[in-house]
Structure formats: C-alpha cells, structure tokens
C-alpha cells in the first residue's frame, strides 16, 4: 500500500524559512517523479514544483521560483520542500504527490497518482 | 503559462442525474489532460488521465472526452459520494496548471 506522510508544517513569520518533508513507501520512490501541490484556504490547486529522477532536476512555478527548493533523498525515500522568504500568500495546505505515467505510441502522459494527506503552512506575523 | 478554465464553477444536481462539466485550455494540449476529485478536507484523487483513460478502481459512471482545447468530464448517474469539487489539470507543458474547479452540490 502506498503511503506519503508529510511533516514540518506550521506557523511561520513572513520572511522566514520552513522545510517540509514527505516520507514515501509502497512504491519505487527513486524511480518516480515527485511534485508539490498547494491549496490556499478556500481556493483551488496550484502546482509548486517537481523533481525528476536520476539527475534530480527540478522545475518550479513562477510564484515560488528562487524562494523554494525541492530535493530528494532516495536512500531515505524522502522528498523535501525548503521554503525561504515566505510570504503571507504562501499560506496553504501543501501536498506531496507521486507522478505516474502512461505511454502510448510516441506520447507519455503524466499525472499525480498518489497524494499525501496535506500539511498546513501558515505565514503570519 | 497555459490557462485552464472550468465551467461552471458550481452546479446543483440530484442523485441519479447525468452531469457534464467542461475544461478549456488556452491553447491546444492534445489530450494531456487529467481530472481529479476532491472532497472537503481531503487530498484530491485522480479519476481520469490522458483525457479519457479511467484510472483503475474508479467507477465506470465517470468518463472523460475531448482533445485540443476542449474537454468534458461526465458522470452518467450521480451518486451521493460524487458530491465534491472536480479539477482538470494539463500536463502538456511546464508549469503544470489546474483549472479553477467545478463544485457539484446537492439540489
């Protein structure tokens, strides 16, 4: 059974840092692209960023680029989100997700197949 | 960034109704479109990927269609457990983007 278990959420002051962790089990973590998705209170879903396998290349949403860093430790089956220079608009529930893929002919389709329970990050003075 | 627009933003329906809602991309995304269901206080769940492929274990009353810029999600006979918010998401290009969601409420 797949489990994605987050930790590290909480209250932080504007400008401060916070690091989220997401422990994975039940699937091939080292072979899986991982993403962070967030949801501000009462709002829709927003992709934060993704880290690929092997090279560990990461991509980010424009709203967090330069402030957030995604990393992974495949030896610990753990995904991280380091958040710096936090703003009040970063207040949200943060989910870690495992990406699945389906390839047909020359096309490969990627989707968020497994999700964590979410952890609330509140940025407030 | 690719913009995803869902309509309507909410709808009221009864158990047993057939409901359809739409998702439109700001440019062609072929069939790189996924659908998710989210219930209050819970993480989203994948329903459909590649526009029309039903995830294993998802009831067959859910179906997706479309290609290019216009997509639909249909629930053939609404069940009590289907009252939730539904999001589309494009995986055609980075950054990944979601639609604003359609909330399905009980009439």
Coordinates of C-alpha atoms in Angstrom, one line a residue:
Chain A
X1 CA 0.0 0.0 0.0
X2 CA 1.3 3.5 -0.9
X3 CA 1.9 6.0 1.8
X4 CA 3.0 9.6 1.6
X5 CA 3.4 11.1 5.0
X6 CA 4.3 14.8 5.5
X7 CA 5.8 16.6 8.3
X8 CA 7.1 20.1 9.1
X9 CA 4.1 22.4 8.6
X10 CA 3.1 25.1 11.0
X11 CA 3.1 28.8 11.7
X12 CA 6.0 30.9 10.4
X13 CA 6.5 34.7 10.2
X14 CA 6.8 36.5 6.9
X15 CA 10.3 36.3 5.5
X16 CA 11.1 33.2 7.5
X17 CA 12.1 29.7 6.3
X18 CA 10.3 26.4 6.7
X19 CA 11.1 22.9 5.5
X20 CA 8.6 20.2 4.7
X21 CA 9.4 16.6 4.5
X22 CA 7.4 13.8 2.8
X23 CA 8.2 10.1 3.6
X24 CA 7.2 7.6 0.9
X25 CA 6.6 3.9 1.0
X26 CA 4.9 1.3 -1.1
X27 CA 6.3 2.2 -4.5
X28 CA 9.6 2.7 -6.3
X29 CA 10.4 6.2 -4.9
X30 CA 13.8 6.5 -6.6
X31 CA 12.2 5.9 -10.0
X32 CA 9.3 8.3 -9.6
X33 CA 9.0 12.0 -10.3
X34 CA 7.6 13.9 -7.3
X35 CA 5.8 17.1 -7.1
X36 CA 4.5 19.6 -4.5
X37 CA 1.0 21.0 -5.0
X38 CA -0.6 23.6 -2.7
X39 CA -4.1 24.9 -1.9
X40 CA -4.7 28.2 -0.3
X41 CA -7.7 28.3 2.1
X42 CA -10.9 28.1 0.1
X43 CA -9.0 28.2 -3.2
X44 CA -8.1 25.8 -6.0
X45 CA -5.0 23.7 -6.6
X46 CA -1.6 25.2 -7.5
X47 CA 1.4 23.3 -8.7
X48 CA 4.5 24.4 -6.8
X49 CA 7.2 22.3 -8.5
X50 CA 8.6 19.0 -9.4
X51 CA 11.8 17.0 -9.1
X52 CA 12.7 14.3 -11.6
X53 CA 14.6 11.1 -11.0
X54 CA 18.3 10.3 -11.5
X55 CA 19.6 13.9 -12.2
X56 CA 17.3 15.4 -9.6
X57 CA 16.4 18.2 -12.0
X58 CA 13.7 20.4 -10.5
X59 CA 11.2 22.8 -12.1
X60 CA 9.2 25.5 -10.2
X61 CA 6.1 27.6 -10.6
X62 CA 6.9 31.2 -11.2
X63 CA 5.4 32.3 -7.9
X64 CA 8.0 30.3 -5.9
X65 CA 11.0 30.2 -8.2
X66 CA 14.1 31.4 -6.4
X67 CA 12.5 31.1 -3.0
X68 CA 11.6 27.4 -2.8
X69 CA 13.9 24.4 -3.4
X70 CA 12.8 20.8 -3.9
X71 CA 15.1 18.0 -3.1
X72 CA 15.0 14.3 -2.5
X73 CA 17.0 11.7 -0.6
X74 CA 16.4 8.4 -2.4
X75 CA 18.3 6.5 0.3
X76 CA 15.6 7.6 2.8
X77 CA 12.6 7.6 0.4
X78 CA 12.0 11.2 1.4
X79 CA 11.1 14.3 -0.5
X80 CA 11.8 17.8 0.8
X81 CA 10.5 21.3 0.2
X82 CA 12.7 24.1 1.5
X83 CA 10.7 27.3 1.6
X84 CA 12.6 30.6 2.2
X85 CA 11.5 34.2 2.2
X86 CA 7.9 33.1 2.9
X87 CA 5.1 35.5 2.1
X88 CA 1.5 35.6 3.5
X89 CA 0.3 34.4 0.1
X90 CA 2.2 31.2 0.6
X91 CA -0.3 30.2 3.3
X92 CA -1.8 26.9 2.1
X93 CA -2.2 23.2 2.6
X94 CA 0.8 21.6 0.9
X95 CA 0.6 18.2 -0.6
X96 CA 3.4 16.0 -1.9
X97 CA 2.4 13.9 -4.9
X98 CA 3.9 11.0 -6.8
X99 CA 3.6 11.2 -10.5
X100 CA 2.6 8.3 -12.7
X101 CA 2.9 8.0 -16.4
X102 CA 1.2 6.2 -19.2
X103 CA 2.9 5.9 -22.6
X104 CA 1.1 5.2 -25.8
X105 CA 2.8 5.3 -29.2
X106 CA 5.2 8.2 -29.0
X107 CA 3.3 10.1 -26.2
X108 CA 3.7 9.8 -22.5
X109 CA 1.1 11.2 -20.2
X110 CA 2.0 12.2 -16.7
X111 CA -0.4 12.6 -13.8
X112 CA -0.5 12.9 -10.0
X113 CA -1.4 9.4 -8.9
X114 CA -0.6 9.4 -5.2
X115 CA -1.2 12.3 -2.7
X116 CA -0.2 12.9 0.9
X117 CA -2.7 14.0 3.5
X118 CA -1.5 17.6 3.3
X119 CA 0.1 19.8 5.8
X120 CA -0.9 23.4 6.6
X121 CA 1.6 26.2 6.3
X122 CA 0.5 29.5 7.8
X123 CA 2.6 32.6 7.1
X124 CA 1.6 35.3 9.5
X125 CA 3.1 37.8 11.9
Chain B
X1 CA 1.6 29.7 -18.8
X2 CA -1.2 27.6 -20.1
X3 CA -4.5 28.7 -18.6
X4 CA -7.2 26.2 -17.8
X5 CA -10.8 27.4 -17.4
X6 CA -13.5 25.2 -16.0
X7 CA -17.2 25.8 -16.3
X8 CA -19.5 26.1 -14.5
X9 CA -17.8 27.0 -11.2
X10 CA -20.6 25.2 -9.4
X11 CA -23.7 23.2 -10.2
X12 CA -26.6 21.7 -8.3
X13 CA -27.8 18.3 -9.2
X14 CA -29.8 15.4 -7.8
X15 CA -28.8 11.8 -7.2
X16 CA -29.2 9.9 -10.5
X17 CA -28.7 12.9 -12.7
X18 CA -26.3 12.9 -15.6
X19 CA -23.9 15.8 -15.2
X20 CA -21.3 17.2 -17.5
X21 CA -18.8 19.9 -17.0
X22 CA -16.1 21.4 -19.1
X23 CA -12.5 22.4 -19.1
X24 CA -10.9 24.6 -21.7
X25 CA -7.2 25.2 -22.4
X26 CA -5.8 28.5 -23.6
X27 CA -4.0 26.6 -26.4
X28 CA -4.0 23.1 -27.7
X29 CA -2.8 20.5 -25.3
X30 CA -3.7 17.4 -27.4
X31 CA -5.0 15.0 -24.8
X32 CA -2.6 15.8 -22.0
X33 CA -5.5 16.4 -19.6
X34 CA -6.2 14.8 -16.2
X35 CA -9.3 15.0 -13.9
X36 CA -9.3 14.9 -10.1
X37 CA -12.0 14.7 -7.5
X38 CA -11.6 16.5 -4.1
X39 CA -13.8 16.2 -1.1
X40 CA -13.7 18.7 1.7
X41 CA -10.6 18.3 3.9
X42 CA -9.2 15.6 1.8
X43 CA -6.5 15.3 -0.8
X44 CA -7.5 15.2 -4.5
X45 CA -7.9 11.8 -6.1
X46 CA -7.0 11.0 -9.8
X47 CA -10.1 10.0 -11.8
X48 CA -9.0 10.2 -15.4
X49 CA -5.7 10.7 -17.2
X50 CA -4.9 11.3 -20.9
X51 CA -8.3 12.9 -21.3
X52 CA -10.3 9.7 -21.4
X53 CA -8.4 6.9 -19.6
X54 CA -10.2 5.8 -16.5
X55 CA -7.9 5.1 -13.5
X56 CA -8.2 1.6 -12.2
X57 CA -10.8 1.3 -9.4
X58 CA -12.7 4.5 -10.5
X59 CA -16.4 3.7 -11.2
X60 CA -17.3 3.4 -14.8
X61 CA -20.0 6.2 -14.4
X62 CA -17.1 8.6 -14.8
X63 CA -15.9 9.3 -18.3
X64 CA -13.8 11.9 -20.0
X65 CA -13.5 13.1 -23.5
X66 CA -12.0 15.8 -25.7
X67 CA -8.8 16.8 -27.4
X68 CA -7.1 20.0 -28.3
X69 CA -8.6 22.8 -26.2
X70 CA -12.0 21.5 -25.1
X71 CA -12.6 18.7 -22.6
X72 CA -15.5 17.3 -20.7
X73 CA -16.0 15.1 -17.6
X74 CA -19.3 13.3 -17.4
X75 CA -20.9 11.4 -14.5
X76 CA -23.6 9.3 -16.0
X77 CA -25.6 8.8 -12.9
X78 CA -24.7 11.0 -9.9
X79 CA -24.2 9.1 -6.6
X80 CA -24.2 10.6 -3.1
X81 CA -20.4 10.1 -2.8
X82 CA -19.8 12.1 -6.0
X83 CA -20.7 15.4 -4.4
X84 CA -17.3 17.1 -4.5
X85 CA -15.1 19.5 -6.4
X86 CA -13.6 18.4 -9.7
X87 CA -10.4 19.8 -11.1
X88 CA -8.8 19.5 -14.5
X89 CA -5.0 19.7 -15.0
X90 CA -2.9 19.9 -18.0
X91 CA 0.4 18.0 -18.3
X92 CA 1.3 19.3 -21.8
X93 CA 3.8 21.8 -20.6
X94 CA 5.6 23.1 -17.5
X95 CA 4.4 24.8 -15.4
X96 CA 1.6 22.3 -14.8
X97 CA -1.6 24.2 -14.3
X98 CA -5.0 23.4 -12.9
X99 CA -8.5 24.7 -13.7
X100 CA -10.3 26.6 -11.0
X101 CA -12.6 23.7 -10.2
X102 CA -16.3 22.8 -10.5
X103 CA -18.2 22.2 -7.3
X104 CA -21.0 19.7 -7.5
X105 CA -23.6 20.3 -4.8
X106 CA -26.8 18.5 -3.9
X107 CA -30.0 20.0 -5.3

